[in-house]
Structure formats: C-alpha cells, structure tokens
Short mmCIF file of C-alpha atoms in Angstrom, two decimals:
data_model
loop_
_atom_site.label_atom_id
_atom_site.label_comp_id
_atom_site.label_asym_id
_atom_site.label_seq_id
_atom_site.Cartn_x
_atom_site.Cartn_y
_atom_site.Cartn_z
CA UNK A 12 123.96 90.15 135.98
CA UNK A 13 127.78 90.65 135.33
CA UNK A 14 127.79 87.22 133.75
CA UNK A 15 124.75 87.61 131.52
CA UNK A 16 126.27 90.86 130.32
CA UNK A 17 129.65 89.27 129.69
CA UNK A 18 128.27 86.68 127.57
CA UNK A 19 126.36 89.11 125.28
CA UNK A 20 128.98 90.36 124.67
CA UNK A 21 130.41 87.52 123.54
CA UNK A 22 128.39 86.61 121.51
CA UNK A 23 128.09 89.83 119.80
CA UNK A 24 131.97 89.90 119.05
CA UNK A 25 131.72 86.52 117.71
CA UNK A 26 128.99 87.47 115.34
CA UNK A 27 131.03 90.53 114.30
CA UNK A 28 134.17 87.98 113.15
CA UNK A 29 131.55 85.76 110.98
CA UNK A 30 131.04 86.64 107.74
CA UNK A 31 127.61 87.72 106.38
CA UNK A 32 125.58 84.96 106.01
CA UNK A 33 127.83 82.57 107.41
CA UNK A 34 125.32 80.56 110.00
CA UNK A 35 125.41 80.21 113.80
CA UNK A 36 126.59 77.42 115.84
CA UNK A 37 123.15 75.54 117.29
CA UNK A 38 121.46 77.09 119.70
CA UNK A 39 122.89 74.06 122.08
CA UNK A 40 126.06 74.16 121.69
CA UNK A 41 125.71 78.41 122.31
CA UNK A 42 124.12 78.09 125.11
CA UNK A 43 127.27 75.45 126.05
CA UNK A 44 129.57 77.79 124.97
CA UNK A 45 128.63 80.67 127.09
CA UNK A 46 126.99 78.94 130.03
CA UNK A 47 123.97 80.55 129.63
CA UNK A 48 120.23 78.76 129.25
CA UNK A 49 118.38 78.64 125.92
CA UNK A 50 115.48 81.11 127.01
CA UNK A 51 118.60 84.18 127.82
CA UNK A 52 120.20 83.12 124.39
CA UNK A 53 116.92 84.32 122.77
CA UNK A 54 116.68 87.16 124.12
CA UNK A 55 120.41 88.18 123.01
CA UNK A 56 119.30 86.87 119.51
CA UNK A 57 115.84 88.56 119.38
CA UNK A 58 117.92 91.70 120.18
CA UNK A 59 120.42 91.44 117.54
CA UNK A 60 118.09 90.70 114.92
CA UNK A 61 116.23 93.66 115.66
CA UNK A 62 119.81 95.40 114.98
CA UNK A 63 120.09 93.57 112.47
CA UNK A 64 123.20 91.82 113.00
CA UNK A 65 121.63 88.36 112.60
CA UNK A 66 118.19 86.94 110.58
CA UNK A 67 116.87 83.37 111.48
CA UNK A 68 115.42 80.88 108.65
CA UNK A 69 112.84 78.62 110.18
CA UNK A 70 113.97 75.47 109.81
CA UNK A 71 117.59 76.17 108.61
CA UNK A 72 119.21 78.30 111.36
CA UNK A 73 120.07 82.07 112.52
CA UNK A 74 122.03 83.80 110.16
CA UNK A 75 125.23 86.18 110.64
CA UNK A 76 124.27 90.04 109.58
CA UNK A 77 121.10 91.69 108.21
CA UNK A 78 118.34 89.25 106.03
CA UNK A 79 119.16 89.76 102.39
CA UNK A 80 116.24 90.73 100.23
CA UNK A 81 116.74 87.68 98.33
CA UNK A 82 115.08 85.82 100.74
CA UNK A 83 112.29 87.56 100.19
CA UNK A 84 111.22 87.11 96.56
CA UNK A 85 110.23 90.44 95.04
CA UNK A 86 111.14 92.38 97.85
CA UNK A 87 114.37 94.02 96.28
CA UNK A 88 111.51 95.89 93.78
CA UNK A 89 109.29 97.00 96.44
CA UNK A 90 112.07 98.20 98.28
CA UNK A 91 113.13 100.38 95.16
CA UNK A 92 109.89 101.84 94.70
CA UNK A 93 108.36 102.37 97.87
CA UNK A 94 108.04 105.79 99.29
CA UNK A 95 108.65 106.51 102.97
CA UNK A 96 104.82 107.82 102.95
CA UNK A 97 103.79 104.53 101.56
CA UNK A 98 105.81 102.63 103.99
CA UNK A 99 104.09 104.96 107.00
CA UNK A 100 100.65 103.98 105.94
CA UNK A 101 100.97 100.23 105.56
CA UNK A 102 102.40 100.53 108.98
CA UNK A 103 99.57 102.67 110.31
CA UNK A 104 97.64 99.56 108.94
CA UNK A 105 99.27 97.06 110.15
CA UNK A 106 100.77 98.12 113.50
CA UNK A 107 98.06 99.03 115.41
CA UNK A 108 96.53 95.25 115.08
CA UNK A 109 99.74 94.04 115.73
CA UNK A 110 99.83 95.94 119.42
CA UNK A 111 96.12 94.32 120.00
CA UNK A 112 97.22 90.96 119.45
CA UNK A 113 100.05 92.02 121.72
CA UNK A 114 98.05 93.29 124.52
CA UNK A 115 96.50 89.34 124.39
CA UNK A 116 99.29 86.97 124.14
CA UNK A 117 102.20 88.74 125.59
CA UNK A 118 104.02 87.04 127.86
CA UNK A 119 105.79 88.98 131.55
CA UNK A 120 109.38 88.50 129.81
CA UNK A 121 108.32 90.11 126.86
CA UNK A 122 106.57 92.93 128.58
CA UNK A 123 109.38 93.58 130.22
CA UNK A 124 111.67 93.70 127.39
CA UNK A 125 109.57 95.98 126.30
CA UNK A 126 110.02 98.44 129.36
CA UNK A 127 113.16 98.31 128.83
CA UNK A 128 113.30 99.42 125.07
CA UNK A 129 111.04 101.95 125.98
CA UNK A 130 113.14 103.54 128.54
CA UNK A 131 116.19 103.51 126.18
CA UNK A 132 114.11 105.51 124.02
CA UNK A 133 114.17 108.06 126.58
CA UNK A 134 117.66 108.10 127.36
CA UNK A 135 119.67 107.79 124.67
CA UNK A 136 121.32 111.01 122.86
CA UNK A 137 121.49 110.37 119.21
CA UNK A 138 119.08 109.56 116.58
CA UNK A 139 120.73 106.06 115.69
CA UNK A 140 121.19 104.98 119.49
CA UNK A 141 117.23 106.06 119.43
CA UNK A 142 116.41 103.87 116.18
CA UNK A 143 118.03 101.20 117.74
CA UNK A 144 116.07 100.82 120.70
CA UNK A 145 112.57 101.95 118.72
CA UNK A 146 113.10 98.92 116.29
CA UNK A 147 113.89 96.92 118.68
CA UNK A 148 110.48 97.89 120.93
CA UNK A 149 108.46 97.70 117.55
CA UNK A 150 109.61 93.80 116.70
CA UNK A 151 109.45 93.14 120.49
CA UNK A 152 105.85 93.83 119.91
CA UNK A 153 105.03 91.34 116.84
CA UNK A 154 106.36 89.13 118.56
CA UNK A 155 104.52 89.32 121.57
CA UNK A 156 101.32 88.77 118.98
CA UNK A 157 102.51 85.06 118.38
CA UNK A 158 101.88 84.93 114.60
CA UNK A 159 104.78 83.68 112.78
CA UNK A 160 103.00 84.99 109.52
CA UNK A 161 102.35 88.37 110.86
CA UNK A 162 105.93 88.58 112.25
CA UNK A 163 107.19 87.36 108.61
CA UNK A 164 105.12 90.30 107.25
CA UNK A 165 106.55 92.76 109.88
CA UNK A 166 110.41 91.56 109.05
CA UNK A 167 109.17 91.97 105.44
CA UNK A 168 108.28 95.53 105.55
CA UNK A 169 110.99 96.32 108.40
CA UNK A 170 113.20 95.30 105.51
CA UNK A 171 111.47 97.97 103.26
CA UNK A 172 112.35 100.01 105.68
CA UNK A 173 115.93 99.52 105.68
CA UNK A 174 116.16 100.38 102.01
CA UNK A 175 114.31 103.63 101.16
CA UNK A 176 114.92 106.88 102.13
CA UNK A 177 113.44 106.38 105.99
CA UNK A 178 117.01 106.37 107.62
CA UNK A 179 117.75 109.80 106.08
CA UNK A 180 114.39 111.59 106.99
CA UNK A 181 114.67 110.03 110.13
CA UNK A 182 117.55 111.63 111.73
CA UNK A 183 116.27 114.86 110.86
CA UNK A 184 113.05 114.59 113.11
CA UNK A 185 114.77 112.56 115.73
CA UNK A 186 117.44 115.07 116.53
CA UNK A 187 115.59 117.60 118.09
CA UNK A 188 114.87 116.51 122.04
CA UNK A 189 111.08 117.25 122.55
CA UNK A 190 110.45 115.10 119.50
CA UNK A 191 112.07 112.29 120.81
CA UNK A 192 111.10 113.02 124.61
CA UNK A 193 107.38 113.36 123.04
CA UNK A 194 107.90 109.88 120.75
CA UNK A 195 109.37 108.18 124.28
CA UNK A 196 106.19 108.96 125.85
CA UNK A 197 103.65 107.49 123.64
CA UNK A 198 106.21 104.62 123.85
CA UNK A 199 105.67 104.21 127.53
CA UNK A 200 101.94 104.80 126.85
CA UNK A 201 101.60 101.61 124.84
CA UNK A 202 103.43 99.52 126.70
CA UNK A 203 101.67 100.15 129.84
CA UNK A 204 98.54 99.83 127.57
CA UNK A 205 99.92 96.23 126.87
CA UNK A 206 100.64 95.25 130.40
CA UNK A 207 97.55 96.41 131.56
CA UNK A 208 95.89 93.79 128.83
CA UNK A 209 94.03 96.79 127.16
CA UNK A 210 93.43 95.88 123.72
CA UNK A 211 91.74 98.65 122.49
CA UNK A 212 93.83 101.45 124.02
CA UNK A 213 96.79 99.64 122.76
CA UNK A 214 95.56 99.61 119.37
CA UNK A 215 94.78 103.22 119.71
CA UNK A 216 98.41 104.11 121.27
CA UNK A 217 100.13 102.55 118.36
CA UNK A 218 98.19 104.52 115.99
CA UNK A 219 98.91 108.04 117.70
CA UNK A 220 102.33 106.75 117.36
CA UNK A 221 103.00 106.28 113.88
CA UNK A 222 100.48 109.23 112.94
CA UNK A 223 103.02 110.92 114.81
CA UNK A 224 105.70 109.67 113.09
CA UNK A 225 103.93 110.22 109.69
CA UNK A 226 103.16 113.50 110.55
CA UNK A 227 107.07 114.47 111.02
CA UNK A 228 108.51 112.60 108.47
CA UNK A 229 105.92 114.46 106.00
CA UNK A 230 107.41 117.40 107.15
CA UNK A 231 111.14 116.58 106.90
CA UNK A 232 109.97 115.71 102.92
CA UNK A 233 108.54 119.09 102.74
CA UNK A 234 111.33 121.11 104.39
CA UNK A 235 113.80 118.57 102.05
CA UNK A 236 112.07 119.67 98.59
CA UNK A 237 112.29 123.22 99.66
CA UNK A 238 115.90 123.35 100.03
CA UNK A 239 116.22 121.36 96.21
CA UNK A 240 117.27 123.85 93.79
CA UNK A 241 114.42 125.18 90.94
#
C-alpha cells in the first residue's frame, strides 16, 4: 500500500513541475518509471483529472493541468453565459441517466472507487476538500456508464462548471456540517444503489441529489441578492 501511495505521489509532484499543457510521458514508460501496472496508473490519472490537474485527448495523450475551453469549440461562450440554475438543471437532466447506465456497466474497481469518494465526502472538513472528493465521485460515475460521448458531454459541462459562479455559491452551502453530513448520505445511498445493480433507484438517488443541491444553491442566490445594496 506504502508503495502505491509513494508513487502517487510522485506522480503528482511531477505533474506539478510541468507546465500547463505540456503532455505526459506514455503511459508505458509511467508505469516504468514508478513500477507500478497500467490499470493503478489509471486510477491515479482518473483521479487527477477529476482535480483537474491533468485532461486526456483521445488519440493525442494526457495533458498537464485543467482542459482549456479551447478544446471545446464554443464552450468559452456558454461558460460566460450560463447561470448556476441553468447548469443545475441540465445536470438534473443528464445525471440521473448517467447513474442508470452506471448501475449496468460498472465494473467492482470502479464501485469501489466510488466507496471511497463517498466516504471522503463524509470526512473531510472544508468545502474545497468536500468538492474535491464530490467531483471526483460524480466523474467516477460517467465513467462507470462506458460512453465516451456521454463522458465527453459530462467533462463538457463539468467545465461549465468550473467557470460560472458555482465555486462561490458553493462554499456557502457546503460549510455548514448537516448539509454536507446530509449531501454524504445520499452519496452513500447511490452508490449502494449502484452496487446493488438497481437501475431505477439509482436513477432516482441521483435526482434527490442534485434537487438537493439545486434547492441550496437557489437559496445561497437568494440570501446573496439580499445582502446587494438597493
């Protein structure tokens, strides 16, 4: 365990010396590097690009630091004009089918991972330890679904994300400990829902989720126009 551990960190330290953009040794001579086997190396890299410290280009290579919206044609625009409320309710579209498609085709490793996230989610103390470990969970998920278009449309609108007001809102709701104790257990909820190979209920779980979510985020807008000046 020791060893595995040692090596991620590593390879996080090396990614942290690499400029942005500046593109990873093969996954080969990685896996050479730090004596580990491909399958652990993409886990480390699944994890970091759910930190966004890295972005992979199929066909080209992983990528040092977070996906640039170039890559995304357009996306730059949406990102400018998209509200947190809009973002909320393409997710509350799109997420739930995502966890269905989960509940079929995920495989034992990636259920586990996603114990794991959703245990951090419990533990940790501060709201960007917590969104850490939630974006994580939520992009463990699409890719349990095995879609590489629906995971290209989840990065997509995860990069929305990362450029609108969400972060700010965010650490408002998440600071308060039943919030997140409450958010941790609808975590645990739908990814027992997804190891038990219950399509349906994880569908539903992932909606109560982000209607939760919505639901507290609408109010941190609220309280935040309040407090503007007339």
């Amino acid at each position: 365990m020791k060893r595995t551990e040692d090596a991620e960190t590593a390879l996080c330290h090396m990614i942290e010396a690499m400029a942005p953009g500046e593109r990873l040794p093969s996954e080969r001579s990685l896996c050479e590097d730090l004596k580990i086997s491909r399958g652990t190396l993409r886990v480390f890299l699944e994890r970091l690009e759910a930190r966004k410290k890295v972005w992979r280009h199929v066909g080209r290579g992983t990528f040092a630091g977070s996906r640039p919206l170039e890559t995304n044609p357009g996306l730059s625009v949406v990102a400018d004009t998209t509200s947190p409320h809009e973002l909320l309710e393409m997710r509350l579209i799109f997420e739930p089918k995502v966890a269905q498609l989960a509940a079929l085709r995920a495989s034992r490793q990636q259920i586990s991972q996603m114990w794991y996230c959703a245990k951090k989610t419990g533990i940790v103390t501060d709201s960007k330890a917590y969104e850490l470990w939630d974006a994580t969970l939520h992009r463990t998920i699409a890719e349990a679904a095995h879609n590489k278009l629906l995971l290209d449309v989840f990065d997509a609108i995860n990069d929305v994300r990362n450029n609108t007001d969400w972060g700010r809102l965010r650490d408002m709701v998440v600071s308060t400990p039943a919030r997140q104790r409450q958010w941790w257990m609808q975590h645990e909820d739908l990814v027992d829902a997804i190891a038990a190979r219950n399509e349906s209920r994880a569908e539903e779980a992932m909606r109560k989720h982000i209607e939760s979510v919505q639901l507290m985020i609408q109010g941190a807008a609220r309280n935040q126009l309040s407090l503007m000046p007339e």
